[in-house]
mmCIF file of C-alpha atoms and ligand atoms in Angstrom:
data_model
loop_
_atom_site.group_PDB
_atom_site.id
_atom_site.type_symbol
_atom_site.label_atom_id
_atom_site.label_comp_id
_atom_site.label_asym_id
_atom_site.label_seq_id
_atom_site.Cartn_x
_atom_site.Cartn_y
_atom_site.Cartn_z
ATOM 1 C CA MET A 1 0.000 0.000 0.000
ATOM 2 C CA PHE A 2 1.177 3.473 -0.844
ATOM 3 C CA ILE A 3 2.094 5.983 1.776
ATOM 4 C CA TYR A 4 1.305 9.509 0.722
ATOM 5 C CA ILE A 5 3.079 12.409 2.375
ATOM 6 C CA MET A 6 2.646 16.113 1.722
ATOM 7 C CA ILE A 7 5.076 18.687 2.995
ATOM 8 C CA LEU A 8 4.332 22.294 3.793
ATOM 9 C CA MET A 9 6.601 24.945 5.156
ATOM 10 C CA SER A 10 5.883 27.620 7.651
ATOM 11 C CA THR A 11 7.682 29.984 9.921
ATOM 12 C CA THR A 12 6.834 30.105 13.558
ATOM 13 C CA GLU A 13 4.408 32.701 14.731
ATOM 14 C CA GLY A 14 5.663 36.238 14.976
ATOM 15 C CA SER A 15 8.559 35.789 12.598
ATOM 16 C CA ARG A 16 9.432 38.253 9.896
ATOM 17 C CA ALA A 17 8.694 37.119 6.381
ATOM 18 C CA THR A 18 12.362 37.058 5.430
ATOM 19 C CA GLU A 19 12.887 33.335 5.806
ATOM 20 C CA VAL A 20 11.613 31.541 2.776
ATOM 21 C CA ILE A 21 11.510 27.810 2.975
ATOM 22 C CA THR A 22 11.143 25.485 0.074
ATOM 23 C CA PRO A 23 10.299 21.838 0.269
ATOM 24 C CA LYS A 24 12.571 19.707 -1.833
ATOM 25 C CA SER A 25 9.495 18.033 -3.179
ATOM 26 C CA GLU A 26 5.983 18.741 -2.054
ATOM 27 C CA ARG A 27 4.721 15.231 -2.359
ATOM 28 C CA VAL A 28 6.471 12.067 -1.375
ATOM 29 C CA PHE A 29 5.262 8.587 -2.150
ATOM 30 C CA ALA A 30 6.674 5.643 -0.329
ATOM 31 C CA LEU A 31 6.026 1.994 0.320
ATOM 32 C CA GLU A 32 5.637 0.351 3.694
ATOM 33 C CA GLY A 33 9.038 -0.310 5.193
ATOM 34 C CA ASP A 34 10.800 2.390 3.192
ATOM 35 C CA ASN A 35 13.014 4.915 4.872
ATOM 36 C CA VAL A 36 11.652 8.303 3.881
ATOM 37 C CA THR A 37 13.512 11.611 3.966
ATOM 38 C CA LEU A 38 11.556 14.864 3.940
ATOM 39 C CA SER A 39 13.608 17.967 3.236
ATOM 40 C CA CYS A 40 13.237 21.712 3.526
ATOM 41 C CA ASN A 41 15.573 24.413 2.336
ATOM 42 C CA TYR A 42 15.312 27.886 3.753
ATOM 43 C CA SER A 43 17.006 31.211 3.478
ATOM 44 C CA GLY A 44 17.729 33.667 6.206
ATOM 45 C CA SER A 45 19.163 33.147 9.614
ATOM 46 C CA VAL A 46 17.507 30.372 11.531
ATOM 47 C CA ARG A 47 18.163 29.123 15.024
ATOM 48 C CA GLY A 48 15.925 26.130 15.272
ATOM 49 C CA VAL A 49 13.719 23.967 13.103
ATOM 50 C CA HIS A 50 10.586 22.127 14.155
ATOM 51 C CA TRP A 51 8.740 19.367 12.358
ATOM 52 C CA TYR A 52 5.015 18.788 12.762
ATOM 53 C CA ARG A 53 2.596 16.435 11.161
ATOM 54 C CA GLN A 54 -1.097 16.776 10.712
ATOM 55 C CA TYR A 55 -3.805 14.270 9.977
ATOM 56 C CA ALA A 56 -6.992 15.426 8.292
ATOM 57 C CA GLY A 57 -9.345 16.930 10.853
ATOM 58 C CA SER A 58 -6.748 17.045 13.630
ATOM 59 C CA PRO A 59 -4.466 19.781 14.927
ATOM 60 C CA PRO A 60 -0.774 19.622 14.012
ATOM 61 C CA GLN A 61 1.246 17.242 16.151
ATOM 62 C CA PHE A 62 4.756 18.201 17.205
ATOM 63 C CA LEU A 63 7.324 15.596 16.150
ATOM 64 C CA ILE A 64 10.826 16.824 16.891
ATOM 65 C CA LEU A 65 12.917 19.984 16.928
ATOM 66 C CA GLU A 66 16.530 20.994 16.659
ATOM 67 C CA ASP A 67 17.573 24.244 18.274
ATOM 68 C CA SER A 68 21.184 25.405 18.374
ATOM 69 C CA GLY A 69 22.453 21.871 17.957
ATOM 70 C CA VAL A 70 20.163 20.342 20.581
ATOM 71 C CA THR A 71 17.496 17.866 19.502
ATOM 72 C CA THR A 72 14.266 17.732 21.478
ATOM 73 C CA GLU A 73 11.725 14.988 20.963
ATOM 74 C CA ALA A 74 8.035 15.072 21.660
ATOM 75 C CA ILE A 75 6.783 13.672 24.974
ATOM 76 C CA PRO A 76 6.305 10.776 24.558
ATOM 77 C CA PRO A 77 8.752 10.564 21.655
ATOM 78 C CA VAL A 78 7.281 9.932 18.251
ATOM 79 C CA PRO A 79 8.889 6.675 17.131
ATOM 80 C CA ARG A 80 10.952 6.315 13.957
ATOM 81 C CA VAL A 81 11.578 10.018 13.308
ATOM 82 C CA THR A 82 14.938 11.746 13.389
ATOM 83 C CA ILE A 83 15.935 15.273 12.469
ATOM 84 C CA ASN A 84 19.063 16.263 10.592
ATOM 85 C CA HIS A 85 19.656 20.009 10.405
ATOM 86 C CA ARG A 86 22.585 21.209 8.291
ATOM 87 C CA LYS A 87 22.696 24.868 9.134
ATOM 88 C CA GLU A 88 25.640 25.696 6.877
ATOM 89 C CA GLN A 89 23.572 24.403 3.941
ATOM 90 C CA SER A 90 20.285 25.948 5.157
ATOM 91 C CA HIS A 91 18.793 22.521 4.904
ATOM 92 C CA VAL A 92 16.806 20.305 7.237
ATOM 93 C CA ASP A 93 15.725 16.698 6.832
ATOM 94 C CA LEU A 94 13.151 14.673 8.679
ATOM 95 C CA GLU A 95 13.910 11.007 8.363
ATOM 96 C CA ILE A 96 11.134 8.482 8.872
ATOM 97 C CA SER A 97 12.410 4.950 9.139
ATOM 98 C CA SER A 98 10.335 1.908 8.209
ATOM 99 C CA ALA A 99 7.376 3.971 7.031
ATOM 100 C CA THR A 100 3.903 2.693 7.756
ATOM 101 C CA VAL A 101 0.530 3.693 6.381
ATOM 102 C CA SER A 102 -0.013 5.740 9.542
ATOM 103 C CA ASP A 103 2.780 8.040 8.366
ATOM 104 C CA SER A 104 0.547 9.297 5.561
ATOM 105 C CA ALA A 105 -0.047 12.887 6.617
ATOM 106 C CA LEU A 106 0.766 16.510 5.975
ATOM 107 C CA TYR A 107 4.173 17.455 7.354
ATOM 108 C CA TYR A 108 5.324 20.938 8.251
ATOM 109 C CA CYS A 109 8.787 22.231 8.835
ATOM 110 C CA ALA A 110 8.664 25.406 10.878
ATOM 111 C CA LEU A 111 11.526 27.779 11.502
ATOM 112 C CA GLU A 112 12.558 29.667 14.560
ATOM 113 C CA PRO A 113 14.370 32.746 13.244
ATOM 114 C CA THR A 114 17.373 34.112 15.095
ATOM 115 C CA VAL A 115 15.848 37.597 14.978
ATOM 116 C CA GLN A 116 13.503 36.540 17.767
ATOM 117 C CA GLU A 117 15.371 36.962 20.990
ATOM 118 C CA THR A 118 12.677 35.783 23.297
ATOM 119 C CA GLN A 119 14.881 33.842 25.646
HETATM 120 C C1 NAG B 201 18.087 22.570 -1.486
HETATM 121 O O1 NAG B 201 19.471 22.728 -1.274
HETATM 122 C C2 NAG B 201 20.274 21.751 -1.907
HETATM 123 C C3 NAG B 201 21.729 22.031 -1.540
HETATM 124 O O2 NAG B 201 21.853 22.286 -0.187
HETATM 125 C C4 NAG B 201 20.070 21.818 -3.407
HETATM 126 O O3 NAG B 201 20.805 20.790 -4.018
HETATM 127 C C5 NAG B 201 18.597 21.648 -3.714
HETATM 128 O O4 NAG B 201 18.393 21.826 -5.099
HETATM 129 C C6 NAG B 201 17.771 22.670 -2.971
HETATM 130 N N1 NAG B 201 16.345 22.414 -3.198
HETATM 131 C C7 NAG B 201 15.453 23.410 -3.389
HETATM 132 C C8 NAG B 201 14.036 22.989 -3.593
HETATM 133 O O5 NAG B 201 15.762 24.585 -3.379
HETATM 134 C C1 NAG B 202 16.438 1.932 6.773
HETATM 135 O O1 NAG B 202 17.487 2.381 7.616
HETATM 136 C C2 NAG B 202 17.949 1.406 8.523
HETATM 137 C C3 NAG B 202 19.019 2.034 9.383
HETATM 138 O O2 NAG B 202 18.772 3.351 9.651
HETATM 139 C C4 NAG B 202 18.518 0.228 7.752
HETATM 140 O O3 NAG B 202 18.920 -0.775 8.659
HETATM 141 C C5 NAG B 202 17.446 -0.321 6.824
HETATM 142 O O4 NAG B 202 17.994 -1.336 6.018
HETATM 143 C C6 NAG B 202 16.894 0.759 5.938
HETATM 144 N N1 NAG B 202 15.774 0.242 5.174
HETATM 145 C C7 NAG B 202 15.657 0.440 3.859
HETATM 146 C C8 NAG B 202 14.429 -0.146 3.236
HETATM 147 O O5 NAG B 202 16.473 1.070 3.203
#
């Protein structure tokens, strides 16, 4: 059975519109058991990147984030997802290992711009 994934990009609330993020491909098809990599490119200065997924009719679910080199998982952790943020390339991957039909969803990568100095 096919696994159908859509990727959308967004910046976190309150950010300036300077960071433009582009999904490498907006739709990803996979088969059960495949390892799937979802990618976003962005421009601008970014501190952290969050990944969310959303099922139809449900609010977005936080998956994982990387902020200044530190990875934070959801509580409880969402199994089979890892994040790989290559800041020097303005590129972030979400890797889903051994995809299952339940991974069919809309995925968001969301940026945390460095211009926000809220901490
Ligand atoms: C994303 O960046 C990589 C290099 O880091 C480049 O090869 C790729 O074409 C870019 N994709 C998009 C959609 O801009
Ligand atoms: C997926 O990745 C794991 C290790 O991360 C590897 O053991 C496995 O063979 C990979 N599966 C496929 C279908 O490539």
